[in-house]
Structure formats: structure tokens, C-alpha cells
JSON list of C-alpha atoms in Angstrom, two decimals:
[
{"chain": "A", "resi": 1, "resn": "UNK", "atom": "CA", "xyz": [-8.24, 7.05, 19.02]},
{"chain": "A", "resi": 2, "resn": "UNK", "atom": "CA", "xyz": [-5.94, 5.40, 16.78]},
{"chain": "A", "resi": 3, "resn": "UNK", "atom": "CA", "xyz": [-4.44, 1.55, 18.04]},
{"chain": "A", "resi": 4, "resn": "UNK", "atom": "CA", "xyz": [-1.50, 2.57, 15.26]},
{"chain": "A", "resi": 5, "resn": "UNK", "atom": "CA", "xyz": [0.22, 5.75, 15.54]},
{"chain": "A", "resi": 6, "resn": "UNK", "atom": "CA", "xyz": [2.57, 5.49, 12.12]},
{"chain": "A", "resi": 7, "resn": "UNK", "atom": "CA", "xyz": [5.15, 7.93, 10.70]},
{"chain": "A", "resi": 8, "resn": "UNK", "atom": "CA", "xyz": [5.70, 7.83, 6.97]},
{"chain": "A", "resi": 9, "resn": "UNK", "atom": "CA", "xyz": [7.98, 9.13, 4.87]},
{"chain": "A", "resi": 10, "resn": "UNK", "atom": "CA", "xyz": [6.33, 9.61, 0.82]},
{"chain": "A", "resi": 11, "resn": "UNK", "atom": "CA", "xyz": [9.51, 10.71, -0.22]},
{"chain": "A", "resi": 12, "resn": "UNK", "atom": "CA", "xyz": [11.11, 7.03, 0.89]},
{"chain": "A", "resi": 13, "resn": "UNK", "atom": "CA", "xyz": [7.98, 5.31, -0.02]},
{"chain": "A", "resi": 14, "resn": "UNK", "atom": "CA", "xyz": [8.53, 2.13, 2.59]},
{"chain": "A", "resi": 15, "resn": "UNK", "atom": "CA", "xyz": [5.76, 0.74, 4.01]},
{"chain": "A", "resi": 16, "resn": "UNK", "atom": "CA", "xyz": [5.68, 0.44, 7.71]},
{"chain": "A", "resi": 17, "resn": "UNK", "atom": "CA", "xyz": [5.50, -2.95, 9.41]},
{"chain": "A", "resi": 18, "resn": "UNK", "atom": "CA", "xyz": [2.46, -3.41, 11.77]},
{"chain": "A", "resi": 19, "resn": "UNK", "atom": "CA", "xyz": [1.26, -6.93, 12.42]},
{"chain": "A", "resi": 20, "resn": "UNK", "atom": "CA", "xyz": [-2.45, -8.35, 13.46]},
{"chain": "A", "resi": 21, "resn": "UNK", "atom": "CA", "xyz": [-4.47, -10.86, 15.00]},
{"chain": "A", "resi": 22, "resn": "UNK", "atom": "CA", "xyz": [-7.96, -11.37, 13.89]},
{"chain": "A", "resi": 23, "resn": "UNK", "atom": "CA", "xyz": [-10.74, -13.85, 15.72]},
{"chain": "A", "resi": 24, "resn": "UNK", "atom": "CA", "xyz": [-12.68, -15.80, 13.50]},
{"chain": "A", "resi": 25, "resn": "UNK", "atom": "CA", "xyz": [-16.67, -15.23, 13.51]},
{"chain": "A", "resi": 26, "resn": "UNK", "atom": "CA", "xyz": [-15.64, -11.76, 15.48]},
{"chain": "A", "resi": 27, "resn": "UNK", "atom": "CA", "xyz": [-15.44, -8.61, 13.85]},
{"chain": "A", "resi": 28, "resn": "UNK", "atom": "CA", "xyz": [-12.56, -7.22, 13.30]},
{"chain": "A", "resi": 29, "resn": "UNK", "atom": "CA", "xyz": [-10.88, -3.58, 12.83]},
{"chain": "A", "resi": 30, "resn": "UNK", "atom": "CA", "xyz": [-7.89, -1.79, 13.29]},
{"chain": "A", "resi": 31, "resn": "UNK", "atom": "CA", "xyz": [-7.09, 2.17, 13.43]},
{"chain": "A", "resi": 32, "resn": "UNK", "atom": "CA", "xyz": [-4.24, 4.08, 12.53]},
{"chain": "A", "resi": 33, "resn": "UNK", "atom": "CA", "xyz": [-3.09, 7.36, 12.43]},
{"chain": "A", "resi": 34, "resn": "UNK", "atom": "CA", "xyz": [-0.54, 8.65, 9.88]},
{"chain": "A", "resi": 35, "resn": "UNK", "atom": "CA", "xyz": [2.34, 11.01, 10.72]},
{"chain": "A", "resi": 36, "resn": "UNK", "atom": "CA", "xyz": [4.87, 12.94, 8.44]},
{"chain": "A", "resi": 37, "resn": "UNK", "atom": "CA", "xyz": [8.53, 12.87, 9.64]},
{"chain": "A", "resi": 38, "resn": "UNK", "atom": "CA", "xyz": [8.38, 15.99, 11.45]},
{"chain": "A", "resi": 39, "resn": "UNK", "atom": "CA", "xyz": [5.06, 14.58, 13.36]},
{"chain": "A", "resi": 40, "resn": "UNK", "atom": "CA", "xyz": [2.72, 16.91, 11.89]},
{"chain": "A", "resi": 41, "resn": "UNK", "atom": "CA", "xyz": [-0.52, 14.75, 10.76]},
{"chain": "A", "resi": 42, "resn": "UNK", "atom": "CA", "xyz": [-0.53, 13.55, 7.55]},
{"chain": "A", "resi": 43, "resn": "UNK", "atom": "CA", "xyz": [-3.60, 14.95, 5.51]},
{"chain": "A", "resi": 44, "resn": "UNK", "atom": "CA", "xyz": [-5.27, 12.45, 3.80]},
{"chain": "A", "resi": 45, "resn": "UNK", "atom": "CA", "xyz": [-7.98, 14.96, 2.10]},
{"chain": "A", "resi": 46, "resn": "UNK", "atom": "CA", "xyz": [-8.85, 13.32, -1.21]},
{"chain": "A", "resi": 47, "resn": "UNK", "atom": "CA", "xyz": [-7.24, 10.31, -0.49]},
{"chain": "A", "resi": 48, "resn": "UNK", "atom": "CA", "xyz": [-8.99, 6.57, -1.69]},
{"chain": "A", "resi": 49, "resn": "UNK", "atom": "CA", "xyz": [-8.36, 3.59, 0.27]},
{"chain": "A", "resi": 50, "resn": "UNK", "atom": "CA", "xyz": [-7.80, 0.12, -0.61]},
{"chain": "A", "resi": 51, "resn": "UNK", "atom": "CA", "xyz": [-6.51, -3.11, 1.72]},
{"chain": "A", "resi": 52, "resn": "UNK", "atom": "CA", "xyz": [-6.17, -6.98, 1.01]},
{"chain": "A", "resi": 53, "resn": "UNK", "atom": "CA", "xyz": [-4.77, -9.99, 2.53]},
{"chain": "A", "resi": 54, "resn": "UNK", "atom": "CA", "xyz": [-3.15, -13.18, 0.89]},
{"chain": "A", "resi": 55, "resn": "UNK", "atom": "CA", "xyz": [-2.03, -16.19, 2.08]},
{"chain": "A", "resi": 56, "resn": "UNK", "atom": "CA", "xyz": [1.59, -15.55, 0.53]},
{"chain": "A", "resi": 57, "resn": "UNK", "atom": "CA", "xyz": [2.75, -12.93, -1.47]},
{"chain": "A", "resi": 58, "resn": "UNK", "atom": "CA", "xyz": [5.58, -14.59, -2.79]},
{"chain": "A", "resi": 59, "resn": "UNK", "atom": "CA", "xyz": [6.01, -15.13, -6.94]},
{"chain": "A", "resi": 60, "resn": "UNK", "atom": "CA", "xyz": [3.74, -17.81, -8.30]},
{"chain": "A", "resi": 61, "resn": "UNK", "atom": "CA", "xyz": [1.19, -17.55, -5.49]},
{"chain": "A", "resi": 62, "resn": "UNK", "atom": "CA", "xyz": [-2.61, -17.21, -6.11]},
{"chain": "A", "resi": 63, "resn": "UNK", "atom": "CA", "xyz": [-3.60, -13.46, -6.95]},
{"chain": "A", "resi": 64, "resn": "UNK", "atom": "CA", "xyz": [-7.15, -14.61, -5.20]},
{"chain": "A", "resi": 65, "resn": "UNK", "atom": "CA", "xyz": [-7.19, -12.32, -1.75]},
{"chain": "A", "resi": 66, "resn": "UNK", "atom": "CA", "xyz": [-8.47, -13.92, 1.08]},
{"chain": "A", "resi": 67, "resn": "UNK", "atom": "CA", "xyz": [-10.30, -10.55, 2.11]},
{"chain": "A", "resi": 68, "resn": "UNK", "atom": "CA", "xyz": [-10.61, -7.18, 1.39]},
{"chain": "A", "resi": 69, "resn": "UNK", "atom": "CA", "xyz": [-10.62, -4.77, 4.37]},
{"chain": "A", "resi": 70, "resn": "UNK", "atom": "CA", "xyz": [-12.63, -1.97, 4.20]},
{"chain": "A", "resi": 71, "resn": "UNK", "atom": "CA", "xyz": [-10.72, 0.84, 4.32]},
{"chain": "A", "resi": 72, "resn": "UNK", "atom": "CA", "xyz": [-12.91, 4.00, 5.79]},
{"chain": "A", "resi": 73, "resn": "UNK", "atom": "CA", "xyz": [-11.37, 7.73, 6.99]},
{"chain": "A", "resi": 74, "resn": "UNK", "atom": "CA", "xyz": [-12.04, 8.90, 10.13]},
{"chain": "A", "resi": 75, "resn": "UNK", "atom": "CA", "xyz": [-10.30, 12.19, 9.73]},
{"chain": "A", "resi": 76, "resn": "UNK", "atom": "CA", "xyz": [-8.74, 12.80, 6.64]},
{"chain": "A", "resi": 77, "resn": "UNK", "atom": "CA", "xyz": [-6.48, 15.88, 7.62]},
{"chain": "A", "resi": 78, "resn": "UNK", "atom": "CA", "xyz": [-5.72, 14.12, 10.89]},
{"chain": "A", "resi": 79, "resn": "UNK", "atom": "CA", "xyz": [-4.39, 11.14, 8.85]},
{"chain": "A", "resi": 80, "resn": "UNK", "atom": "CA", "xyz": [-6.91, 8.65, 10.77]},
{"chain": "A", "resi": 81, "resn": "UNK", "atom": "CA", "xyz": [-8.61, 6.13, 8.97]},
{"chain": "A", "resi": 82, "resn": "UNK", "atom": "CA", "xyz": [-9.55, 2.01, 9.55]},
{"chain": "A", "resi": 83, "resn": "UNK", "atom": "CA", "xyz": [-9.68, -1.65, 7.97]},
{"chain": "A", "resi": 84, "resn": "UNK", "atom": "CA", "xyz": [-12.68, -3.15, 9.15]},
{"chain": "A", "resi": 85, "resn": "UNK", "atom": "CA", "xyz": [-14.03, -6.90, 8.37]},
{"chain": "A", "resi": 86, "resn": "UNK", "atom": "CA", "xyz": [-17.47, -8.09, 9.84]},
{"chain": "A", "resi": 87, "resn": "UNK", "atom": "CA", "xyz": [-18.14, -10.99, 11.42]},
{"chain": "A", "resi": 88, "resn": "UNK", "atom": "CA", "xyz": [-19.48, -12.85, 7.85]},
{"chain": "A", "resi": 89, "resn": "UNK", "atom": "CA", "xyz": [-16.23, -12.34, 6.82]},
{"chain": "A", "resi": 90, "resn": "UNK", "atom": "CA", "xyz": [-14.15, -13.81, 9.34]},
{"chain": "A", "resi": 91, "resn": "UNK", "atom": "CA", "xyz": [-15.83, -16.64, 9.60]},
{"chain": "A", "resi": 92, "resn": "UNK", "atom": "CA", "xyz": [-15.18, -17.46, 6.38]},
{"chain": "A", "resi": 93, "resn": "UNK", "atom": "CA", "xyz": [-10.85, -17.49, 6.96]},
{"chain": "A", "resi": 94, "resn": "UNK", "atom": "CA", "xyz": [-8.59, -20.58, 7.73]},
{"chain": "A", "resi": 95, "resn": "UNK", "atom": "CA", "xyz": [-6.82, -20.72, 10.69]},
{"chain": "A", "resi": 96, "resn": "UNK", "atom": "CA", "xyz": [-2.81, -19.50, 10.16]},
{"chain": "A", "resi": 97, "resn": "UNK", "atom": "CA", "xyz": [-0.46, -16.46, 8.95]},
{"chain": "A", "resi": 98, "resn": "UNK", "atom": "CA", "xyz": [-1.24, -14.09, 5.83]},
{"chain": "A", "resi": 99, "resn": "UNK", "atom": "CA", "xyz": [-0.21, -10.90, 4.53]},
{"chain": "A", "resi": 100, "resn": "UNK", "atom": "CA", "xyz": [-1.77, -7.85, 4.07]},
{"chain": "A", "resi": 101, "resn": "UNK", "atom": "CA", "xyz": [-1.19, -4.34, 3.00]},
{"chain": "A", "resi": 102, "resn": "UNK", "atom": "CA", "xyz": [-2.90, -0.92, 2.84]},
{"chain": "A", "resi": 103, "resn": "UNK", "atom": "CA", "xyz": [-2.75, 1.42, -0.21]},
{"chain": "A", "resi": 104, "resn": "UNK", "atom": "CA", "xyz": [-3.45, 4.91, -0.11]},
{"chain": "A", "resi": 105, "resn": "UNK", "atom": "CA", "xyz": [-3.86, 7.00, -3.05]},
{"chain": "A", "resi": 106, "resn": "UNK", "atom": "CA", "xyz": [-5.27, 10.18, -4.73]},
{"chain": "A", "resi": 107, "resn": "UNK", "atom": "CA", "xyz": [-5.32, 10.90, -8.70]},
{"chain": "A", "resi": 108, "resn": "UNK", "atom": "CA", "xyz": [-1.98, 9.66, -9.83]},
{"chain": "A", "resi": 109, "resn": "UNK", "atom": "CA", "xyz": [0.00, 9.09, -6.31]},
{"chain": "A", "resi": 110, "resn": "UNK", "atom": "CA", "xyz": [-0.39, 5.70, -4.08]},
{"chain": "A", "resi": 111, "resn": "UNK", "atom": "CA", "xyz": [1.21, 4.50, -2.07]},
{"chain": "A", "resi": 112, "resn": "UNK", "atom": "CA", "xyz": [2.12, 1.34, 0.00]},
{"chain": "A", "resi": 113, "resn": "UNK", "atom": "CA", "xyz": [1.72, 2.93, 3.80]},
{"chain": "A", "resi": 114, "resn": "UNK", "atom": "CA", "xyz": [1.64, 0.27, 5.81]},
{"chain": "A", "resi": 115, "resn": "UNK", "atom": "CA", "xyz": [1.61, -4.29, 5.57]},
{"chain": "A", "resi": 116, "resn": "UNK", "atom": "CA", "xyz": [2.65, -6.81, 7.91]},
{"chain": "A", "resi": 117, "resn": "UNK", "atom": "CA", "xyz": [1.25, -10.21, 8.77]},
{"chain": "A", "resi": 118, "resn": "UNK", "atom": "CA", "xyz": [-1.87, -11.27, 9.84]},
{"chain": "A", "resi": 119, "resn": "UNK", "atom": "CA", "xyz": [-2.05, -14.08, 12.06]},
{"chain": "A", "resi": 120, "resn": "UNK", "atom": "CA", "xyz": [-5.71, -15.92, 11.99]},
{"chain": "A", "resi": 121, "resn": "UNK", "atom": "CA", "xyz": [-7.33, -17.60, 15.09]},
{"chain": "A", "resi": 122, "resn": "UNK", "atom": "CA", "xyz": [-10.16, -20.03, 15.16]},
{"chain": "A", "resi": 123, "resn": "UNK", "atom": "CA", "xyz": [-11.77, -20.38, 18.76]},
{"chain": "A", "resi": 124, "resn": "UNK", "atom": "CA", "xyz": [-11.68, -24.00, 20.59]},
{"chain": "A", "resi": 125, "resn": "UNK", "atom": "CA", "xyz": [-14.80, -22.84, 22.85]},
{"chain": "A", "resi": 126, "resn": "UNK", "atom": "CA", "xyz": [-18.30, -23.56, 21.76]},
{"chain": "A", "resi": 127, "resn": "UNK", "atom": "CA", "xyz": [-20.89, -20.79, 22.49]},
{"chain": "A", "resi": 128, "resn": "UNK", "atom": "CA", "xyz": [-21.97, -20.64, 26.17]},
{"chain": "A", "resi": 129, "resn": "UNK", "atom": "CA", "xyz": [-25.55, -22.14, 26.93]},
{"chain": "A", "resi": 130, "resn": "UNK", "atom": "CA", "xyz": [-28.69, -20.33, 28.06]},
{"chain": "A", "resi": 131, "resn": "UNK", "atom": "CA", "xyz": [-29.72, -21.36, 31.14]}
]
């Protein structure tokens, strides 16, 4: 079941705001589920995914990403799919607030479905001890 239930309009092409939280050294993902205007799902058959997030994406910030989500379907003509990033990866952010987006796309159409912020926390507890 989907944690993002979306409705998107291709015709208006704009990207719908949803905003995360990922733990560092935890792995994270996130599902959502794509709806057309009239709430029919969204078919994603043939569809490619791609996701990254930046510190900034204003002009004259780095082009580096911080991560790249994977981006995997989990029902194409349901319009269900998730960004995923393992635990390696996680570990590896800085603490504070990036953007992200997610691109979906087949032959010559993509587009922008959803970005947001991302706000990254590091954990102040150490691991608990065996006893």
C-alpha cells in the first residue's frame, strides 16, 4: 500500500509537493501511488524511473547529487512504484534539508511527478549493548 496517494495532471505538468524524513544508517523508502484527475490509476506501463536529491537546487549550486533513489514499480498500471536508499547510503548523508525530485518517463515524454524537501536526521543514541 502506497504512504503517497498523488493525483497528477500531464496535461499541467506540475509536480506535486510531498516532503520526507530519512534516518541516517536506516534504510529508507517511500511509496506512492499515481492518480489521473478523474482518480482512475495512472498506468505507468513502459514507464523508466529516475530520482535524486541535492543540497540546493538553486542557480550556481553543485550539479553533484547527494543520492540517487532507486526508483522501482510495483504496479505499473496501478501507478505504484518506490524510491528506496539502503542503509550504506544513508549513512553516508549530512545532517539538514535537501531537495529531491522524481522523473517519470517513457520514449520521448517525462515528466517531473512529484519533489519536495528532504529533511536528514542523524541519531544522538549509540547502539544498545548486549548483555
Amino acid at each position: 500500500m502506497a504512504n503517497n496517494t498523488i493525483t497528477f495532471d500531464p496535461n499541467a505538468g506540475v509536480a506535486y509537493g510531498v516532503n520526507l524524513t530519512i534516518n541516517t544508517g536506516a534504510d529508507f523508502n517511500s511509496t506512492f501511488k499515481i492518480l489521473e484527475v478523474d482518480r482512475s490509476d495512472f498506468d505507468l506501463t513502459g514507464y523508466n524511473g529516475s530520482s535524486q536529491m541535492r543540497k540546493s537546487a538553486s542557480v550556481g549550486s553543485t550539479t553533484i547529487a547527494a543520492a540517487t533513489f532507486t526508483v522501482g514499480f510495483t504496479s505499473t498500471t496501478e501507478g505504484e512504484f518506490k524510491i528506496s536508499l539502503g542503509s550504506t547510503e544513508t549513512r553516508s548523508l549530512k545532517n539538514g534539508r535537501y531537495v529531491y525530485d522524481i522523473l517519470v518517463g517513457s520514449a520521448s515524454t517525462v515528466y517531473r511527478i512529484v519533489e519536495g524537501n528532504i529533511l536528514v536526521q542523524t541519531g544522538v543514541s549509540s547502539a544498545p549493548s548486549s548483555s
